């Protein structure tokens, strides 16, 4: 009887689903004896997108609706034949899977250590994880430890919220040289992302060049130039702080293809750079000629940002600011209208020694403005090159459609195209843009689409085993998940280690050490 349960809801041949190899997975059959109508929902990824999606679903999810099924009667051919219902279902359950042993994704591994206020959202996520209808399962890599088809077989709906785990390549000669790395890897290194813990950037040079002019680029520049004693009370990793204390970097250039009106950073991050202790800005007034008239028609946030740039570049600083800049031992600058063409090697060819830039000019107006080369070139000497031209998502499983060019899962308002019951939210849905609040809105929208499908009877209506089935699979494959209570033990260990040096925490960066501490 139990095995028939998998077939009668009519989606036994969802597109792109492949059965597991014979003998490779334990049967789900014995998990299906329950007649409970609990909607079982799975979220892949525990960053802002994952937790906000879970939060919305737990607050709003409604009961699965199904007609009583008479044994041995013909299967329903269309899921939408099931009547919708509006009764609140307090037992709807959400499982969140995460490949790292620790939760919170970009909040833990992407937000700069000197921005602790941004990390306060972790308190909200913790409340969600403490719900009796939510469970966190870390140390589980979807696509390796368990497949998406296996998740879809165990849950009524699956939401992919795993973010952007890669960076966009420069695709220029010399990119592979030592001394070149992505800003994403650099951020992961100082924030304790396990895969970047052995990066060991060489900061023995005088000048660093960051290719890109977004918030990540400004974060990296700020961390490079901030006096180390100002970082000692943050959650920056011990190893990163040690390297930064020995840094000889005095000048950081941030290079952009277009002009001041097109920068991607926000006014808060710019203001922090202008006020950075021990550092002064270098802006060429010629880059801002005629800008005063152009900013009259732009939206207010862009106008305020550009006005601050304009004042910094063209106006005489006040006495206090002038004195601070005069005594500064470090500097940062914005190089506009420059496009990287090549990373230049040192004379022995063993590492990066500069960047060759094409001088550009702008064509078009508004959002269509693009940079085109003028034919002129210039070389910018440096010993460290950090590419900050965007993050990029990776495909998670062959069964999931993926647009490699855009780096997203093709979807309509969060519904994955051609795969009923599969959804996406966050950067893997829309691309790596926006701030945490943007992701919150985006994730709530995906959650709303899932709820609409649930109410309309468009999701499987029979019982689903949820984590019980996945736990059996993981156990058979030697994978030991980390629960949220396990994470709280690691959290307590990090806080205890930080107390001795006055830090909020000393992050654990080695997954094997984390598992050992938990007795896994």
Short mmCIF file of C-alpha atoms in Angstrom, two decimals:
data_model
loop_
_atom_site.label_atom_id
_atom_site.label_comp_id
_atom_site.label_asym_id
_atom_site.label_seq_id
_atom_site.Cartn_x
_atom_site.Cartn_y
_atom_site.Cartn_z
CA UNK A 1 0.00 0.00 0.00
CA UNK A 2 2.76 2.40 0.88
CA UNK A 3 4.45 2.18 -2.49
CA UNK A 4 1.22 3.13 -4.28
CA UNK A 5 1.25 6.32 -2.27
CA UNK A 6 4.15 7.61 -4.37
CA UNK A 7 2.26 7.21 -7.62
CA UNK A 8 -1.25 8.37 -7.05
CA UNK A 9 -0.58 12.09 -6.88
CA UNK A 10 0.22 12.04 -10.55
CA UNK A 11 3.73 13.53 -10.79
CA UNK A 12 5.71 10.32 -10.82
CA UNK A 13 7.41 11.45 -14.05
CA UNK A 14 8.43 15.02 -13.26
CA UNK A 15 10.82 16.38 -15.90
CA UNK A 16 14.53 15.93 -15.28
CA UNK A 17 14.04 13.57 -12.33
CA UNK A 18 16.25 10.49 -12.34
CA UNK A 19 15.80 7.49 -10.05
CA UNK A 20 18.72 6.61 -7.78
CA UNK A 21 20.94 3.75 -8.96
CA UNK A 22 19.66 0.34 -7.97
CA UNK A 23 20.91 -0.70 -4.58
CA UNK A 24 22.45 2.69 -3.81
CA UNK A 25 19.74 4.09 -1.55
CA UNK A 26 17.51 2.62 1.12
CA UNK A 27 13.83 2.42 0.27
CA UNK A 28 11.59 5.26 1.41
CA UNK A 29 8.67 2.85 1.58
CA UNK A 30 8.77 2.17 5.29
CA UNK A 31 8.63 5.90 6.06
CA UNK A 32 5.21 6.30 4.45
CA UNK A 33 2.95 4.47 6.85
CA UNK A 34 1.94 7.71 8.54
CA UNK A 35 -1.27 9.35 7.39
CA UNK A 36 -0.20 12.73 8.69
CA UNK A 37 -0.97 15.58 6.31
CA UNK A 38 2.00 17.71 7.37
CA UNK A 39 3.41 19.76 4.48
CA UNK A 40 7.09 18.82 4.36
CA UNK A 41 9.21 21.57 2.79
CA UNK A 42 12.94 21.58 2.21
CA UNK A 43 15.18 24.65 1.83
CA UNK A 44 18.72 24.25 0.48
CA UNK A 45 21.03 26.94 1.89
CA UNK A 46 21.06 28.64 5.30
CA UNK A 47 22.03 32.16 4.32
CA UNK A 48 19.59 35.09 4.27
CA UNK A 49 17.63 33.69 1.32
CA UNK A 50 17.19 30.30 2.96
CA UNK A 51 16.22 31.59 6.39
CA UNK A 52 13.90 34.29 5.08
CA UNK A 53 12.16 31.74 2.85
CA UNK A 54 11.76 29.39 5.80
CA UNK A 55 10.51 32.22 8.00
CA UNK A 56 7.81 33.18 5.52
CA UNK A 57 6.70 29.59 5.01
CA UNK A 58 6.48 28.88 8.74
CA UNK A 59 4.37 31.97 9.32
CA UNK A 60 2.04 31.51 6.38
CA UNK A 61 2.02 27.90 5.21
CA UNK A 62 -1.40 26.26 5.05
CA UNK A 63 -2.49 22.69 5.14
CA UNK A 64 -2.11 20.40 2.20
CA UNK A 65 -5.48 19.55 0.83
CA UNK A 66 -6.38 16.17 -0.47
CA UNK A 67 -9.49 14.16 -1.12
CA UNK A 68 -9.81 10.91 0.81
CA UNK A 69 -8.43 8.16 -1.35
CA UNK A 70 -10.27 4.89 -1.59
CA UNK A 71 -7.83 2.01 -1.79
CA UNK A 72 -7.53 0.44 -5.25
CA UNK A 73 -9.34 3.34 -6.92
CA UNK A 74 -7.76 4.83 -10.08
CA UNK A 75 -5.00 7.41 -9.49
CA UNK A 76 -5.78 11.07 -9.90
CA UNK A 77 -4.32 12.17 -13.22
CA UNK A 78 -3.96 15.90 -12.44
CA UNK A 79 -2.83 17.40 -9.14
CA UNK A 80 -4.92 20.51 -9.74
CA UNK A 81 -8.07 18.43 -9.37
CA UNK A 82 -7.52 18.56 -5.62
CA UNK A 83 -9.64 21.24 -3.90
CA UNK A 84 -7.86 24.12 -2.20
CA UNK A 85 -8.43 24.79 1.47
CA UNK A 86 -7.73 27.70 3.79
CA UNK A 87 -7.44 26.05 7.20
CA UNK A 88 -4.25 27.03 9.02
CA UNK A 89 -1.97 24.04 9.55
CA UNK A 90 0.21 24.53 12.64
CA UNK A 91 2.34 21.48 11.90
CA UNK A 92 3.85 22.45 8.54
CA UNK A 93 7.56 21.62 8.74
CA UNK A 94 10.65 23.15 7.07
CA UNK A 95 14.09 21.52 6.95
CA UNK A 96 17.08 23.69 6.05
CA UNK A 97 20.13 21.94 4.56
CA UNK A 98 23.57 23.56 4.53
CA UNK A 99 26.88 22.24 3.20
CA UNK A 100 28.91 24.03 5.90
CA UNK A 101 28.74 22.72 9.47
CA UNK A 102 27.63 26.22 10.53
CA UNK A 103 24.63 28.32 9.47
CA UNK A 104 23.98 31.86 8.20
CA UNK A 105 25.88 31.83 4.90
CA UNK A 106 26.77 35.30 3.65
CA UNK A 107 25.95 36.92 7.00
CA UNK A 108 28.77 34.94 8.60
CA UNK A 109 31.14 34.67 5.65
CA UNK A 110 30.41 37.81 3.61
CA UNK A 111 29.55 40.70 5.93
CA UNK A 112 32.67 42.62 6.90
CA UNK A 113 33.93 42.04 10.46
CA UNK A 114 33.75 45.78 11.21
CA UNK A 115 30.01 45.78 10.38
CA UNK A 116 28.66 43.84 13.39
CA UNK A 117 25.32 45.64 13.27
CA UNK A 118 24.53 44.00 9.92
CA UNK A 119 24.98 40.60 11.55
CA UNK A 120 22.20 41.24 14.05
CA UNK A 121 19.84 39.55 11.61
CA UNK A 122 21.32 36.30 12.94
CA UNK A 123 19.08 36.79 15.99
CA UNK A 124 16.00 36.61 13.77
CA UNK A 125 17.32 33.54 11.97
CA UNK A 126 18.03 31.87 15.31
CA UNK A 127 14.41 32.39 16.36
CA UNK A 128 13.31 30.69 13.15
CA UNK A 129 15.67 27.78 13.76
CA UNK A 130 14.31 27.38 17.31
CA UNK A 131 10.79 26.87 15.98
CA UNK A 132 9.52 23.38 16.64
CA UNK A 133 8.53 23.23 12.98
CA UNK A 134 12.00 24.04 11.62
CA UNK A 135 15.22 22.04 11.63
CA UNK A 136 18.74 22.93 10.48
CA UNK A 137 20.96 20.20 9.04
CA UNK A 138 24.52 21.33 8.37
CA UNK A 139 27.43 19.38 6.92
CA UNK A 140 25.15 18.12 4.14
CA UNK A 141 26.14 19.06 0.60
CA UNK A 142 23.22 18.81 -1.78
CA UNK A 143 24.42 17.47 -5.12
CA UNK A 144 27.07 15.34 -3.41
CA UNK A 145 25.68 13.81 -0.20
CA UNK A 146 22.09 13.82 -1.40
CA UNK A 147 20.61 14.67 -4.79
CA UNK A 148 17.84 17.11 -5.61
CA UNK A 149 15.64 14.29 -7.01
CA UNK A 150 16.01 12.48 -3.69
CA UNK A 151 14.94 15.63 -1.84
CA UNK A 152 11.98 16.08 -4.17
CA UNK A 153 10.90 12.51 -3.51
CA UNK A 154 11.01 13.06 0.26
CA UNK A 155 9.38 16.52 0.42
CA UNK A 156 6.28 18.18 -0.95
CA UNK A 157 8.37 21.13 -2.16
CA UNK A 158 12.07 22.00 -2.42
CA UNK A 159 13.44 25.56 -2.43
CA UNK A 160 17.00 26.16 -3.68
CA UNK A 161 18.53 29.12 -1.83
CA UNK A 162 22.21 28.25 -1.92
CA UNK A 163 23.51 31.60 -3.12
CA UNK A 164 26.49 32.44 -5.29
CA UNK A 165 29.49 30.29 -4.41
CA UNK A 166 31.81 31.37 -7.19
CA UNK A 167 33.23 34.57 -8.72
CA UNK A 168 33.15 35.92 -12.23
CA UNK A 169 36.48 35.51 -13.97
CA UNK A 170 38.27 38.49 -15.52
CA UNK A 171 39.08 36.42 -18.61
CA UNK A 172 42.25 38.37 -19.33
CA UNK A 173 45.87 37.21 -19.77
CA UNK A 174 47.83 36.89 -16.54
CA UNK A 175 44.78 36.22 -14.37
CA UNK A 176 46.34 32.96 -13.21
CA UNK A 177 49.52 34.60 -11.85
CA UNK A 178 50.39 34.43 -8.14
CA UNK A 179 49.33 37.70 -6.55
CA UNK A 180 45.93 37.63 -8.28
CA UNK A 181 42.85 36.42 -6.43
CA UNK A 182 39.15 37.12 -6.32
CA UNK A 183 37.72 39.57 -3.82
CA UNK A 184 35.27 36.80 -2.92
CA UNK A 185 38.14 34.52 -1.82
CA UNK A 186 39.80 37.39 0.08
CA UNK A 187 36.55 38.14 1.92
CA UNK A 188 36.13 34.44 2.67
CA UNK A 189 39.69 34.33 4.01
CA UNK A 190 39.30 37.14 6.55
CA UNK A 191 35.78 35.97 7.48
CA UNK A 192 36.71 32.34 8.12
CA UNK A 193 35.11 30.56 5.15
CA UNK A 194 36.65 27.07 5.40
CA UNK A 195 37.47 26.77 1.70
CA UNK A 196 39.51 30.00 1.84
CA UNK A 197 41.29 29.50 5.16
CA UNK A 198 44.62 28.66 3.47
CA UNK A 199 44.60 31.55 0.98
CA UNK A 200 47.65 33.30 2.49
CA UNK A 201 47.59 36.53 0.42
CA UNK A 202 50.97 38.21 -0.01
CA UNK A 203 50.63 41.73 1.41
CA UNK A 204 54.33 42.55 1.17
CA UNK A 205 53.77 44.98 -1.71
CA UNK A 206 53.19 48.73 -1.55
CA UNK A 207 50.20 48.92 -3.90
CA UNK A 208 47.08 46.81 -4.39
CA UNK A 209 44.61 47.14 -7.26
CA UNK A 210 40.97 46.13 -6.90
CA UNK A 211 39.14 45.66 -10.19
CA UNK A 212 35.59 46.72 -9.45
CA UNK A 213 33.77 49.56 -7.71
CA UNK A 214 31.02 47.90 -5.69
CA UNK A 215 30.46 47.43 -1.97
CA UNK A 216 32.59 44.28 -1.87
CA UNK A 217 35.47 46.20 -3.45
CA UNK A 218 35.14 48.93 -0.80
CA UNK A 219 34.96 46.33 1.97
CA UNK A 220 38.22 44.77 0.77
CA UNK A 221 39.93 48.17 0.43
CA UNK A 222 38.77 49.18 3.89
CA UNK A 223 40.03 45.98 5.52
CA UNK A 224 43.39 46.34 3.72
CA UNK A 225 43.84 49.92 4.95
CA UNK A 226 42.24 49.86 8.40
CA UNK A 227 44.81 50.01 11.22
CA UNK A 228 44.96 46.46 12.63
CA UNK A 229 44.27 47.66 16.16
CA UNK A 230 40.83 48.78 14.94
CA UNK A 231 40.07 45.22 13.87
CA UNK A 232 41.23 43.50 17.06
CA UNK A 233 37.78 43.73 18.65
CA UNK A 234 35.94 42.27 15.64
CA UNK A 235 35.32 38.67 14.64
CA UNK A 236 38.00 38.74 11.92
CA UNK A 237 39.96 35.48 12.00
CA UNK A 238 43.14 35.24 14.02
CA UNK A 239 45.14 34.22 10.96
CA UNK A 240 43.88 37.14 8.85
CA UNK A 241 44.59 39.65 11.61
CA UNK A 242 48.15 38.34 11.90
CA UNK A 243 48.76 38.80 8.16
CA UNK A 244 47.20 42.28 8.16
CA UNK A 245 49.46 43.33 11.04
CA UNK A 246 52.46 42.56 8.79
CA UNK A 247 50.95 44.21 5.71
CA UNK A 248 53.04 46.73 3.77
CA UNK A 249 50.17 47.85 1.54
CA UNK A 250 49.99 51.65 1.58
CA UNK A 251 47.90 52.44 -1.50
CA UNK A 252 44.76 50.78 -2.87
CA UNK A 253 43.30 51.67 -6.25
CA UNK A 254 39.72 50.73 -7.15
CA UNK A 255 39.32 50.56 -10.92
CA UNK A 256 36.04 50.89 -12.84
CA UNK A 257 35.19 50.78 -16.54
CA UNK A 258 32.69 53.63 -16.29
CA UNK A 259 32.44 56.91 -14.38
CA UNK A 260 31.36 58.38 -11.03
CA UNK A 261 27.67 58.20 -11.95
CA UNK A 262 27.88 54.43 -12.46
CA UNK A 263 29.68 53.26 -9.31
CA UNK A 264 27.97 50.29 -7.65
CA UNK A 265 28.83 51.03 -4.02
CA UNK A 266 26.47 52.83 -1.63
CA UNK A 267 26.90 56.06 0.31
CA UNK A 268 27.40 54.34 3.68
CA UNK A 269 30.45 52.42 2.43
CA UNK A 270 31.84 55.53 0.68
CA UNK A 271 31.47 57.62 3.82
CA UNK A 272 33.37 54.98 5.81
CA UNK A 273 36.24 55.13 3.32
CA UNK A 274 36.40 58.92 3.42
CA UNK A 275 36.52 58.85 7.23
CA UNK A 276 38.91 55.88 7.47
CA UNK A 277 41.58 56.57 10.14
CA UNK A 278 45.09 56.95 8.75
CA UNK A 279 44.01 57.02 5.10
CA UNK A 280 43.26 59.75 2.58
CA UNK A 281 41.25 59.64 -0.67
CA UNK A 282 42.76 60.29 -4.13
CA UNK A 283 40.18 61.53 -6.61
CA UNK A 284 40.90 63.31 -9.88
CA UNK A 285 38.72 66.45 -10.22
CA UNK A 286 38.86 66.02 -14.02
CA UNK A 287 36.71 62.89 -13.68
CA UNK A 288 33.90 65.02 -12.27
CA UNK A 289 33.75 67.82 -14.86
CA UNK A 290 30.15 68.60 -15.87
CA UNK A 291 28.76 66.19 -13.32
CA UNK A 292 26.92 68.86 -11.32
CA UNK A 293 24.38 69.34 -14.10
CA UNK A 294 23.98 65.62 -14.81
CA UNK A 295 23.02 64.65 -11.28
CA UNK A 296 19.97 66.94 -11.18
CA UNK A 297 17.77 64.30 -12.82
CA UNK A 298 19.07 61.14 -11.14
CA UNK A 299 17.23 59.36 -8.28
CA UNK A 300 17.86 60.77 -4.81
CA UNK A 301 20.13 57.96 -3.47
CA UNK A 302 22.37 58.20 -6.55
CA UNK A 303 22.34 61.99 -6.33
CA UNK A 304 23.45 62.02 -2.68
CA UNK A 305 26.20 59.49 -3.40
CA UNK A 306 27.52 61.45 -6.38
CA UNK A 307 27.38 64.75 -4.49
CA UNK A 308 29.55 63.24 -1.75
CA UNK A 309 32.05 62.04 -4.36
CA UNK A 310 31.98 65.45 -6.02
CA UNK A 311 32.61 67.34 -2.77
CA UNK A 312 35.46 65.03 -1.81
CA UNK A 313 37.10 65.40 -5.21
CA UNK A 314 36.69 69.12 -5.78
CA UNK A 315 36.17 70.98 -2.50
CA UNK A 316 38.81 72.00 0.01
CA UNK A 317 38.48 69.85 3.15
CA UNK A 318 37.78 71.41 6.52
CA UNK A 319 40.67 72.03 8.95
CA UNK A 320 40.14 68.81 10.91
CA UNK A 321 39.81 66.64 7.82
CA UNK A 322 42.74 68.38 6.12
CA UNK A 323 44.95 67.71 9.12
CA UNK A 324 43.91 64.06 9.24
CA UNK A 325 44.59 63.54 5.52
CA UNK A 326 47.93 65.36 5.74
CA UNK A 327 49.15 62.95 8.42
CA UNK A 328 47.75 59.83 6.74
CA UNK A 329 50.29 57.13 5.88
CA UNK A 330 47.93 55.26 3.57
CA UNK A 331 45.74 56.21 0.62
CA UNK A 332 42.95 54.89 -1.57
CA UNK A 333 41.77 56.12 -4.93
CA UNK A 334 39.10 55.59 -7.57
CA UNK A 335 40.30 55.17 -11.15
CA UNK A 336 37.41 55.76 -13.52
CA UNK A 337 37.11 55.03 -17.25
CA UNK A 338 39.60 52.15 -17.15
CA UNK A 339 39.08 48.56 -18.29
CA UNK A 340 41.57 45.77 -17.39
CA UNK A 341 43.23 44.12 -20.39
CA UNK A 342 46.08 42.14 -18.87
CA UNK A 343 47.74 41.35 -15.56
CA UNK A 344 51.39 42.19 -16.10
CA UNK A 345 54.00 39.71 -14.83
CA UNK A 346 57.11 40.53 -12.85
CA UNK A 347 60.44 40.39 -14.80
CA UNK A 348 60.93 36.76 -13.75
CA UNK A 349 57.33 35.94 -14.69
CA UNK A 350 56.59 34.48 -11.29
CA UNK A 351 53.95 36.87 -9.99
CA UNK A 352 51.73 39.87 -10.74
CA UNK A 353 53.48 43.23 -11.06
CA UNK A 354 50.77 45.47 -12.51
CA UNK A 355 47.62 45.79 -14.59
CA UNK A 356 47.36 47.07 -18.16
CA UNK A 357 44.27 49.23 -18.51
CA UNK A 358 42.40 50.41 -21.58
CA UNK A 359 41.19 54.00 -21.29
CA UNK A 360 37.44 54.18 -21.97
CA UNK A 361 34.74 56.73 -22.68
CA UNK A 362 31.00 56.49 -22.19
CA UNK A 363 28.39 55.99 -24.88
CA UNK A 364 24.63 56.00 -24.42
CA UNK A 365 22.47 57.46 -21.69
CA UNK A 366 20.88 56.23 -18.48
CA UNK A 367 20.95 52.48 -17.86
CA UNK A 368 22.21 51.91 -21.40
CA UNK A 369 25.46 53.78 -20.72
CA UNK A 370 28.43 51.60 -21.64
CA UNK A 371 32.18 51.97 -21.68
CA UNK A 372 33.98 51.77 -25.03
CA UNK A 373 37.77 51.84 -25.49
CA UNK A 374 39.41 54.99 -26.80
CA UNK A 375 42.51 53.14 -28.02
CA UNK A 376 44.76 54.52 -25.29
CA UNK A 377 46.43 52.25 -22.75
CA UNK A 378 48.15 52.74 -19.41
CA UNK A 379 49.94 50.48 -16.97
CA UNK A 380 49.22 50.58 -13.24
CA UNK A 381 52.03 48.98 -11.16
CA UNK A 382 51.01 46.87 -8.16
CA UNK A 383 51.90 43.68 -6.33
CA UNK A 384 48.38 42.47 -5.52
CA UNK A 385 45.36 42.26 -7.85
CA UNK A 386 41.90 41.53 -6.48
CA UNK A 387 39.06 40.98 -8.94
CA UNK A 388 35.71 42.21 -7.70
CA UNK A 389 33.59 42.01 -10.83
CA UNK A 390 30.77 39.94 -9.36
CA UNK A 391 29.78 36.71 -7.69
CA UNK A 392 28.33 33.79 -9.62
CA UNK A 393 26.16 30.81 -8.73
CA UNK A 394 27.03 27.25 -9.68
CA UNK A 395 24.69 24.47 -10.82
CA UNK A 396 23.87 22.27 -7.85
CA UNK A 397 22.58 19.12 -9.53
CA UNK A 398 22.25 17.84 -13.12
CA UNK A 399 18.48 17.52 -12.60
CA UNK A 400 18.08 21.28 -12.04
CA UNK A 401 17.98 23.61 -15.06
CA UNK A 402 20.74 26.23 -14.97
CA UNK A 403 21.60 29.25 -17.11
CA UNK A 404 25.40 29.23 -17.17
CA UNK A 405 25.60 32.59 -18.91
CA UNK A 406 23.52 34.44 -16.33
CA UNK A 407 24.55 32.20 -13.44
CA UNK A 408 20.97 31.64 -12.26
CA UNK A 409 18.31 28.94 -12.19
CA UNK A 410 15.68 29.80 -14.86
CA UNK A 411 12.51 30.66 -12.99
CA UNK A 412 9.29 32.64 -13.03
CA UNK A 413 8.81 34.46 -9.71
CA UNK A 414 10.75 31.72 -7.97
CA UNK A 415 9.08 28.74 -9.64
CA UNK A 416 11.81 26.76 -11.41
CA UNK A 417 10.88 26.44 -15.06
CA UNK A 418 9.65 23.02 -16.20
CA UNK A 419 10.12 21.43 -12.76
CA UNK A 420 6.90 21.51 -10.69
CA UNK A 421 7.42 21.58 -6.94
CA UNK A 422 10.92 23.06 -7.24
CA UNK A 423 11.56 26.71 -6.32
CA UNK A 424 14.48 29.11 -5.85
CA UNK A 425 15.17 32.30 -3.92
CA UNK A 426 18.00 34.78 -3.39
CA UNK A 427 21.03 35.18 -5.61
CA UNK A 428 20.60 31.85 -7.39
CA UNK A 429 17.17 33.15 -8.42
CA UNK A 430 17.92 36.74 -9.49
CA UNK A 431 21.71 37.03 -9.63
CA UNK A 432 24.15 38.50 -7.06
CA UNK A 433 22.59 41.92 -6.58
CA UNK A 434 21.12 43.90 -3.72
CA UNK A 435 21.54 43.86 0.04
CA UNK A 436 20.10 41.61 2.76
CA UNK A 437 16.79 43.52 2.72
CA UNK A 438 16.53 42.89 -1.03
CA UNK A 439 16.99 39.19 -0.43
CA UNK A 440 14.32 39.25 2.28
CA UNK A 441 11.74 40.68 -0.12
CA UNK A 442 12.80 38.29 -2.88
CA UNK A 443 12.59 35.26 -0.56
CA UNK A 444 9.17 36.23 0.77
CA UNK A 445 7.96 36.41 -2.83
CA UNK A 446 9.20 32.89 -3.56
CA UNK A 447 7.55 31.68 -0.36
CA UNK A 448 4.31 33.29 -1.45
CA UNK A 449 4.43 31.51 -4.81
CA UNK A 450 4.95 28.18 -3.06
CA UNK A 451 2.00 28.87 -0.77
CA UNK A 452 -0.20 29.75 -3.73
CA UNK A 453 0.66 26.43 -5.35
CA UNK A 454 -0.01 24.64 -2.06
CA UNK A 455 -3.44 26.26 -1.71
CA UNK A 456 -4.31 25.51 -5.33
CA UNK A 457 -3.51 21.82 -4.90
CA UNK A 458 -0.59 21.96 -7.32
CA UNK A 459 1.85 20.22 -4.98
CA UNK A 460 1.90 16.50 -4.14
CA UNK A 461 -0.91 15.78 -1.71
CA UNK A 462 0.06 12.43 -0.22
CA UNK A 463 2.17 12.08 2.92
CA UNK A 464 5.89 12.69 2.57
CA UNK A 465 8.57 11.36 4.92
CA UNK A 466 10.74 14.51 4.94
CA UNK A 467 13.94 14.29 6.96
CA UNK A 468 13.26 10.71 8.11
CA UNK A 469 13.98 9.47 4.61
CA UNK A 470 16.94 11.78 4.02
CA UNK A 471 18.46 10.83 7.37
CA UNK A 472 18.44 7.19 6.30
CA UNK A 473 20.15 8.07 3.02
CA UNK A 474 22.81 10.17 4.73
CA UNK A 475 23.47 7.49 7.34
CA UNK A 476 23.96 4.89 4.61
CA UNK A 477 26.50 7.20 2.97
CA UNK A 478 28.46 7.96 6.13
CA UNK A 479 27.32 11.58 6.39
CA UNK A 480 26.68 12.94 9.89
CA UNK A 481 24.53 16.08 9.83
CA UNK A 482 25.07 18.94 12.28
CA UNK A 483 21.90 20.11 14.04
CA UNK A 484 21.19 23.64 15.23
CA UNK A 485 21.84 22.58 18.82
CA UNK A 486 25.21 21.29 17.60
CA UNK A 487 25.86 24.70 16.06
CA UNK A 488 25.04 26.36 19.37
CA UNK A 489 27.79 24.28 21.00
CA UNK A 490 30.23 25.51 18.33
CA UNK A 491 28.93 29.03 18.82
CA UNK A 492 29.63 28.82 22.56
CA UNK A 493 33.14 27.52 21.84
CA UNK A 494 33.86 30.41 19.45
CA UNK A 495 32.60 32.97 21.97
CA UNK A 496 34.72 31.41 24.74
CA UNK A 497 37.84 31.48 22.57
CA UNK A 498 37.27 35.15 21.73
CA UNK A 499 36.84 36.30 25.31
CA UNK A 500 40.52 35.93 26.12
CA UNK A 501 41.48 38.53 23.50
CA UNK A 502 38.45 40.81 23.81
CA UNK A 503 36.84 39.60 20.57
CA UNK A 504 33.13 38.77 20.21
CA UNK A 505 34.25 35.33 18.99
CA UNK A 506 37.20 33.50 17.48
CA UNK A 507 35.75 31.71 14.47
CA UNK A 508 36.40 28.04 13.91
CA UNK A 509 37.61 27.69 10.34
CA UNK A 510 38.39 23.98 10.02
CA UNK A 511 35.30 21.75 9.44
CA UNK A 512 37.15 18.71 10.76
CA UNK A 513 37.89 20.51 14.03
CA UNK A 514 34.24 21.48 14.27
CA UNK A 515 33.12 17.87 13.82
CA UNK A 516 35.70 16.65 16.35
CA UNK A 517 34.42 19.14 18.93
CA UNK A 518 30.94 17.72 18.38
CA UNK A 519 32.13 14.15 18.67
CA UNK A 520 31.20 13.37 15.06
#
